[in-house]
Amino acid sequence: MTPLIFHAIDFSASEVGSGLAISALIGTAVRLLSGSLLDRGLSCSWPVRGTTVLAILADLILFRATSYPSYLLGQLLLGTAAGLYWPAIELAVPLSCGPMPSSRGYALVRSGDALGIGIGALIGTLAAMAGALRLVYGVEAICMATVLILISITPLLSQRPGLRDSADAQIQTPSSSAGRWSWLMPLMPVLGVSIVATGILSLQQSALPLDLVRGGLERPGLSEGASGALIALQLGLLVILQWPVGRWLSERPPAFGLGLSLCSFSVGCLLLGLSSLLSQGTGLVLLALLPMALAQAAFLPTATEAVIEETPVQHRGLAMALFSQCFAVSAVVAPLFAGALLDRQGHGLVLWILMSGACLAVLPTLQRLRPRFNTDGSATEAGLQQQGSRQHQTVDVVTGGPGGLR
């Protein structure tokens, strides 16, 4: 709802986008710090506690903000809060699943996310219709205070099976600097797909509300209340779809779920772009809401599970930080790019067509996904093959074998 709030007090699309981008930029550094500390044994509860305090301060500032500096300060605090939150909460999910598969756990958690976001958007829409849109910051502050109370009563589980054994094995096994980072390469397809997908999610929060309010080449502009209602409708669809879609995909390989997500995002973006060309284009916007909701429902739990399956247990905190960095990178680049494009062209035709093409462009990279680790850190068949290959490379370096030192 932030773009609608500050558009109403004459902020330009570039100003709104730059605030969101700077928020994401500070979150980038904080995510890496949070993930690194988690891999060193920090309890998942402490970053979440810090998040609640910073978010409440940000809400108090944004509730009264009328100038760009105060808007920027609020966004900086929110970015720091998000950077602390995401690696910790994502890592806590498989630790809390017990005997239940982590893929099903992520599907359930994403359903909770969707329900919370849907309720928040509904409250925001009602507040917009009542002319008091900034009440959403009060709602968020109440939610953050509730989280702080809940996590103080029942802290998140943080004990990771196999972490000590994995760390000991890593110390005892000689390896090069490149070898220590070899776990990162299998993760690259997930990260690449995630940057595109999270870019679209970021545009749904920043560019889409402005595109709907301004109108397209032929499509008439909507009021802030009607724009918020469309976004709330899309989030409502997400609430309905998240659990059945996530539960269904939990029984299938992550590559399948990510492929479904990319194809659905591509169709949804294409419909949003084409809506700009029609005087009755709002109907196409409504039609686009279904594939966009399906895409989001497929992406969120599947991508997180893919990170777990591609990463050894001793690096999962940093891996979750890198995964959440995709949201940060997208939130930096996408709003700036989209804001400049909207200010230059006055409509979102080119923006949505480009995003539709980007989804199809990264689709082939999913062929490289091979689940390598189970939730408890044990290696799958693909993971054992990768470890065997790495051991052969280490022997070559030490003994002067093929490609090694002589």
PDB file of C-alpha atoms in Angstrom, residues 185-372:
ATOM      1  CA  MET A 185      27.244 -23.418  -7.767  1.00  0.00           C
ATOM      2  CA  PRO A 186      24.281 -25.878  -7.625  1.00  0.00           C
ATOM      3  CA  LEU A 187      22.294 -23.081  -6.001  1.00  0.00           C
ATOM      4  CA  MET A 188      22.755 -20.665  -8.913  1.00  0.00           C
ATOM      5  CA  PRO A 189      19.744 -21.837 -11.023  1.00  0.00           C
ATOM      6  CA  VAL A 190      17.444 -21.327  -8.014  1.00  0.00           C
ATOM      7  CA  LEU A 191      18.891 -17.875  -7.370  1.00  0.00           C
ATOM      8  CA  GLY A 192      18.609 -16.858 -11.034  1.00  0.00           C
ATOM      9  CA  VAL A 193      14.977 -17.922 -11.277  1.00  0.00           C
ATOM     10  CA  SER A 194      14.257 -16.283  -7.926  1.00  0.00           C
ATOM     11  CA  ILE A 195      15.597 -12.900  -9.061  1.00  0.00           C
ATOM     12  CA  VAL A 196      13.163 -12.865 -11.989  1.00  0.00           C
ATOM     13  CA  ALA A 197      10.221 -14.130  -9.930  1.00  0.00           C
ATOM     14  CA  THR A 198      10.850 -11.791  -7.000  1.00  0.00           C
ATOM     15  CA  GLY A 199      11.290  -8.952  -9.480  1.00  0.00           C
ATOM     16  CA  ILE A 200       7.697  -9.512 -10.565  1.00  0.00           C
ATOM     17  CA  LEU A 201       6.566  -9.721  -6.930  1.00  0.00           C
ATOM     18  CA  SER A 202       8.313  -6.402  -6.288  1.00  0.00           C
ATOM     19  CA  LEU A 203       6.621  -4.849  -9.319  1.00  0.00           C
ATOM     20  CA  GLN A 204       3.253  -6.027  -8.033  1.00  0.00           C
ATOM     21  CA  GLN A 205       3.890  -3.948  -4.921  1.00  0.00           C
ATOM     22  CA  SER A 206       5.448  -0.888  -6.559  1.00  0.00           C
ATOM     23  CA  ALA A 207       4.652  -0.556 -10.286  1.00  0.00           C
ATOM     24  CA  LEU A 208       1.274  -2.281 -10.625  1.00  0.00           C
ATOM     25  CA  PRO A 209      -0.636   0.054  -8.250  1.00  0.00           C
ATOM     26  CA  LEU A 210       0.783   3.088 -10.077  1.00  0.00           C
ATOM     27  CA  ASP A 211       0.078   1.544 -13.494  1.00  0.00           C
ATOM     28  CA  LEU A 212      -3.548   0.923 -12.524  1.00  0.00           C
ATOM     29  CA  VAL A 213      -4.006   4.440 -11.137  1.00  0.00           C
ATOM     30  CA  ARG A 214      -2.414   6.150 -14.149  1.00  0.00           C
ATOM     31  CA  GLY A 215      -4.067   3.974 -16.789  1.00  0.00           C
ATOM     32  CA  GLY A 216      -2.641   2.556 -20.016  1.00  0.00           C
ATOM     33  CA  LEU A 217      -2.556   3.656 -23.651  1.00  0.00           C
ATOM     34  CA  GLU A 218      -6.295   2.999 -23.905  1.00  0.00           C
ATOM     35  CA  ARG A 219      -7.189   1.572 -20.499  1.00  0.00           C
ATOM     36  CA  PRO A 220      -8.650   4.257 -18.190  1.00  0.00           C
ATOM     37  CA  GLY A 221      -7.034   4.948 -14.842  1.00  0.00           C
ATOM     38  CA  LEU A 222      -8.577   3.649 -11.630  1.00  0.00           C
ATOM     39  CA  SER A 223      -9.041   5.332  -8.274  1.00  0.00           C
ATOM     40  CA  GLU A 224      -6.715   4.465  -5.395  1.00  0.00           C
ATOM     41  CA  GLY A 225      -9.544   2.503  -3.779  1.00  0.00           C
ATOM     42  CA  ALA A 226     -10.293   0.485  -6.932  1.00  0.00           C
ATOM     43  CA  SER A 227      -6.590  -0.187  -7.489  1.00  0.00           C
ATOM     44  CA  GLY A 228      -6.223  -1.390  -3.924  1.00  0.00           C
ATOM     45  CA  ALA A 229      -9.317  -3.586  -4.357  1.00  0.00           C
ATOM     46  CA  LEU A 230      -7.764  -5.326  -7.385  1.00  0.00           C
ATOM     47  CA  ILE A 231      -4.563  -5.983  -5.481  1.00  0.00           C
ATOM     48  CA  ALA A 232      -6.579  -7.275  -2.518  1.00  0.00           C
ATOM     49  CA  LEU A 233      -8.490  -9.566  -4.914  1.00  0.00           C
ATOM     50  CA  GLN A 234      -5.238 -11.015  -6.245  1.00  0.00           C
ATOM     51  CA  LEU A 235      -4.034 -11.614  -2.689  1.00  0.00           C
ATOM     52  CA  GLY A 236      -7.373 -13.195  -1.862  1.00  0.00           C
ATOM     53  CA  LEU A 237      -6.864 -15.628  -4.744  1.00  0.00           C
ATOM     54  CA  LEU A 238      -3.412 -16.343  -3.346  1.00  0.00           C
ATOM     55  CA  VAL A 239      -4.930 -17.203   0.044  1.00  0.00           C
ATOM     56  CA  ILE A 240      -7.286 -19.678  -1.642  1.00  0.00           C
ATOM     57  CA  LEU A 241      -4.636 -21.251  -3.873  1.00  0.00           C
ATOM     58  CA  GLN A 242      -1.580 -21.306  -1.611  1.00  0.00           C
ATOM     59  CA  TRP A 243      -2.251 -24.392   0.477  1.00  0.00           C
ATOM     60  CA  PRO A 244      -3.711 -26.717  -2.218  1.00  0.00           C
ATOM     61  CA  VAL A 245      -1.075 -25.686  -4.757  1.00  0.00           C
ATOM     62  CA  GLY A 246       1.771 -25.832  -2.223  1.00  0.00           C
ATOM     63  CA  ARG A 247       0.562 -29.194  -0.883  1.00  0.00           C
ATOM     64  CA  TRP A 248       0.318 -30.591  -4.420  1.00  0.00           C
ATOM     65  CA  LEU A 249       3.768 -29.343  -5.398  1.00  0.00           C
ATOM     66  CA  SER A 250       5.337 -30.673  -2.171  1.00  0.00           C
ATOM     67  CA  GLU A 251       5.020 -34.151  -3.691  1.00  0.00           C
ATOM     68  CA  ARG A 252       6.821 -33.142  -6.888  1.00  0.00           C
ATOM     69  CA  PRO A 253      10.385 -32.068  -7.724  1.00  0.00           C
ATOM     70  CA  PRO A 254      11.142 -28.368  -7.113  1.00  0.00           C
ATOM     71  CA  ALA A 255      12.027 -27.927 -10.807  1.00  0.00           C
ATOM     72  CA  PHE A 256       8.427 -28.743 -11.740  1.00  0.00           C
ATOM     73  CA  GLY A 257       6.985 -26.184  -9.321  1.00  0.00           C
ATOM     74  CA  LEU A 258       9.404 -23.468 -10.404  1.00  0.00           C
ATOM     75  CA  GLY A 259       8.656 -24.169 -14.070  1.00  0.00           C
ATOM     76  CA  LEU A 260       4.918 -23.875 -13.413  1.00  0.00           C
ATOM     77  CA  SER A 261       5.561 -20.599 -11.585  1.00  0.00           C
ATOM     78  CA  LEU A 262       7.610 -19.074 -14.416  1.00  0.00           C
ATOM     79  CA  CYS A 263       5.058 -20.031 -17.080  1.00  0.00           C
ATOM     80  CA  SER A 264       2.199 -18.598 -15.011  1.00  0.00           C
ATOM     81  CA  PHE A 265       4.122 -15.376 -14.316  1.00  0.00           C
ATOM     82  CA  SER A 266       4.813 -15.038 -18.051  1.00  0.00           C
ATOM     83  CA  VAL A 267       1.124 -15.397 -18.950  1.00  0.00           C
ATOM     84  CA  GLY A 268       0.052 -12.962 -16.207  1.00  0.00           C
ATOM     85  CA  CYS A 269       2.594 -10.301 -17.245  1.00  0.00           C
ATOM     86  CA  LEU A 270       1.597 -10.676 -20.894  1.00  0.00           C
ATOM     87  CA  LEU A 271      -2.061 -10.068 -20.020  1.00  0.00           C
ATOM     88  CA  LEU A 272      -1.145  -7.004 -17.918  1.00  0.00           C
ATOM     89  CA  GLY A 273       0.842  -5.597 -20.828  1.00  0.00           C
ATOM     90  CA  LEU A 274      -1.917  -6.208 -23.373  1.00  0.00           C
ATOM     91  CA  SER A 275      -4.489  -4.613 -21.061  1.00  0.00           C
ATOM     92  CA  SER A 276      -2.846  -1.259 -21.740  1.00  0.00           C
ATOM     93  CA  LEU A 277      -3.953  -1.451 -25.390  1.00  0.00           C
ATOM     94  CA  LEU A 278      -7.695  -1.832 -24.757  1.00  0.00           C
ATOM     95  CA  SER A 279     -10.305   0.610 -23.517  1.00  0.00           C
ATOM     96  CA  GLN A 280     -11.843  -2.310 -21.624  1.00  0.00           C
ATOM     97  CA  GLY A 281      -8.425  -3.463 -20.495  1.00  0.00           C
ATOM     98  CA  THR A 282      -9.454  -3.689 -16.846  1.00  0.00           C
ATOM     99  CA  GLY A 283     -11.050  -7.007 -17.765  1.00  0.00           C
ATOM    100  CA  LEU A 284      -7.648  -8.311 -18.876  1.00  0.00           C
ATOM    101  CA  VAL A 285      -6.169  -7.084 -15.589  1.00  0.00           C
ATOM    102  CA  LEU A 286      -8.801  -9.126 -13.746  1.00  0.00           C
ATOM    103  CA  LEU A 287      -7.995 -12.141 -15.935  1.00  0.00           C
ATOM    104  CA  ALA A 288      -4.271 -11.736 -15.208  1.00  0.00           C
ATOM    105  CA  LEU A 289      -4.859 -11.996 -11.459  1.00  0.00           C
ATOM    106  CA  LEU A 290      -5.431 -15.769 -11.614  1.00  0.00           C
ATOM    107  CA  PRO A 291      -2.134 -16.807 -13.296  1.00  0.00           C
ATOM    108  CA  MET A 292      -0.245 -14.284 -11.159  1.00  0.00           C
ATOM    109  CA  ALA A 293      -1.743 -15.765  -7.975  1.00  0.00           C
ATOM    110  CA  LEU A 294      -1.016 -19.300  -9.204  1.00  0.00           C
ATOM    111  CA  ALA A 295       2.571 -18.310 -10.025  1.00  0.00           C
ATOM    112  CA  GLN A 296       3.140 -16.831  -6.575  1.00  0.00           C
ATOM    113  CA  ALA A 297       1.541 -19.826  -4.849  1.00  0.00           C
ATOM    114  CA  ALA A 298       3.850 -22.163  -6.801  1.00  0.00           C
ATOM    115  CA  PHE A 299       7.037 -20.119  -6.398  1.00  0.00           C
ATOM    116  CA  LEU A 300       7.188 -19.231  -2.710  1.00  0.00           C
ATOM    117  CA  PRO A 301       7.237 -22.687  -1.056  1.00  0.00           C
ATOM    118  CA  THR A 302       9.000 -24.464  -3.943  1.00  0.00           C
ATOM    119  CA  ALA A 303      11.948 -22.082  -4.210  1.00  0.00           C
ATOM    120  CA  THR A 304      12.606 -22.201  -0.473  1.00  0.00           C
ATOM    121  CA  GLU A 305      12.494 -25.993  -0.471  1.00  0.00           C
ATOM    122  CA  ALA A 306      14.871 -26.020  -3.458  1.00  0.00           C
ATOM    123  CA  VAL A 307      17.398 -23.988  -1.447  1.00  0.00           C
ATOM    124  CA  ILE A 308      17.238 -26.562   1.372  1.00  0.00           C
ATOM    125  CA  GLU A 309      17.650 -29.494  -1.041  1.00  0.00           C
ATOM    126  CA  GLU A 310      20.614 -27.919  -2.833  1.00  0.00           C
ATOM    127  CA  THR A 311      22.590 -26.816   0.259  1.00  0.00           C
ATOM    128  CA  PRO A 312      24.565 -28.738   2.927  1.00  0.00           C
ATOM    129  CA  VAL A 313      23.352 -28.159   6.479  1.00  0.00           C
ATOM    130  CA  GLN A 314      26.365 -26.114   7.635  1.00  0.00           C
ATOM    131  CA  HIS A 315      25.729 -23.463   4.948  1.00  0.00           C
ATOM    132  CA  ARG A 316      21.943 -23.179   5.076  1.00  0.00           C
ATOM    133  CA  GLY A 317      21.884 -19.948   7.077  1.00  0.00           C
ATOM    134  CA  LEU A 318      24.002 -18.184   4.456  1.00  0.00           C
ATOM    135  CA  ALA A 319      22.082 -19.919   1.659  1.00  0.00           C
ATOM    136  CA  MET A 320      18.809 -18.561   3.044  1.00  0.00           C
ATOM    137  CA  ALA A 321      20.419 -15.125   3.252  1.00  0.00           C
ATOM    138  CA  LEU A 322      21.458 -15.368  -0.405  1.00  0.00           C
ATOM    139  CA  PHE A 323      17.979 -16.556  -1.362  1.00  0.00           C
ATOM    140  CA  SER A 324      16.356 -13.655   0.444  1.00  0.00           C
ATOM    141  CA  GLN A 325      18.917 -11.415  -1.275  1.00  0.00           C
ATOM    142  CA  CYS A 326      17.035 -12.159  -4.474  1.00  0.00           C
ATOM    143  CA  PHE A 327      14.089 -10.286  -2.981  1.00  0.00           C
ATOM    144  CA  ALA A 328      16.464  -7.473  -2.017  1.00  0.00           C
ATOM    145  CA  VAL A 329      18.152  -7.260  -5.432  1.00  0.00           C
ATOM    146  CA  SER A 330      14.777  -7.263  -7.157  1.00  0.00           C
ATOM    147  CA  ALA A 331      13.448  -4.649  -4.755  1.00  0.00           C
ATOM    148  CA  VAL A 332      16.448  -2.430  -5.565  1.00  0.00           C
ATOM    149  CA  VAL A 333      16.455  -2.791  -9.334  1.00  0.00           C
ATOM    150  CA  ALA A 334      12.808  -3.392 -10.243  1.00  0.00           C
ATOM    151  CA  PRO A 335      11.206  -0.288  -8.632  1.00  0.00           C
ATOM    152  CA  LEU A 336      13.921   2.033  -9.991  1.00  0.00           C
ATOM    153  CA  PHE A 337      13.656   0.574 -13.486  1.00  0.00           C
ATOM    154  CA  ALA A 338       9.856   0.466 -13.418  1.00  0.00           C
ATOM    155  CA  GLY A 339       9.506   3.957 -11.930  1.00  0.00           C
ATOM    156  CA  ALA A 340      11.735   5.475 -14.612  1.00  0.00           C
ATOM    157  CA  LEU A 341       9.888   3.559 -17.356  1.00  0.00           C
ATOM    158  CA  LEU A 342       6.465   4.589 -16.070  1.00  0.00           C
ATOM    159  CA  ASP A 343       7.528   8.238 -15.772  1.00  0.00           C
ATOM    160  CA  ARG A 344       8.994   8.135 -19.287  1.00  0.00           C
ATOM    161  CA  GLN A 345       6.198   6.272 -21.091  1.00  0.00           C
ATOM    162  CA  GLY A 346       3.210   6.880 -18.837  1.00  0.00           C
ATOM    163  CA  HIS A 347       2.051   3.259 -19.065  1.00  0.00           C
ATOM    164  CA  GLY A 348       3.287  -0.264 -18.282  1.00  0.00           C
ATOM    165  CA  LEU A 349       3.035  -1.960 -21.699  1.00  0.00           C
ATOM    166  CA  VAL A 350       6.775  -2.390 -22.302  1.00  0.00           C
ATOM    167  CA  LEU A 351       7.489  -3.170 -18.641  1.00  0.00           C
ATOM    168  CA  TRP A 352       5.131  -6.150 -18.455  1.00  0.00           C
ATOM    169  CA  ILE A 353       6.105  -7.511 -21.883  1.00  0.00           C
ATOM    170  CA  LEU A 354       9.779  -7.446 -20.845  1.00  0.00           C
ATOM    171  CA  MET A 355       9.025  -9.314 -17.615  1.00  0.00           C
ATOM    172  CA  SER A 356       7.006 -11.926 -19.525  1.00  0.00           C
ATOM    173  CA  GLY A 357       9.995 -12.547 -21.794  1.00  0.00           C
ATOM    174  CA  ALA A 358      12.416 -12.698 -18.852  1.00  0.00           C
ATOM    175  CA  CYS A 359      10.408 -15.576 -17.312  1.00  0.00           C
ATOM    176  CA  LEU A 360      10.709 -17.624 -20.491  1.00  0.00           C
ATOM    177  CA  ALA A 361      14.418 -16.775 -20.816  1.00  0.00           C
ATOM    178  CA  VAL A 362      15.369 -18.345 -17.446  1.00  0.00           C
ATOM    179  CA  LEU A 363      13.086 -21.380 -17.793  1.00  0.00           C
ATOM    180  CA  PRO A 364      15.812 -23.658 -19.338  1.00  0.00           C
ATOM    181  CA  THR A 365      18.098 -23.218 -16.293  1.00  0.00           C
ATOM    182  CA  LEU A 366      15.761 -25.446 -14.246  1.00  0.00           C
ATOM    183  CA  GLN A 367      17.135 -28.511 -16.045  1.00  0.00           C
ATOM    184  CA  ARG A 368      20.244 -28.226 -13.839  1.00  0.00           C
ATOM    185  CA  LEU A 369      18.350 -28.667 -10.552  1.00  0.00           C
ATOM    186  CA  ARG A 370      19.194 -31.916  -8.772  1.00  0.00           C
ATOM    187  CA  PRO A 371      18.079 -32.342  -5.108  1.00  0.00           C
ATOM    188  CA  ARG A 372      21.368 -33.033  -3.289  1.00  0.00           C
TER     189      ARG A 372
END
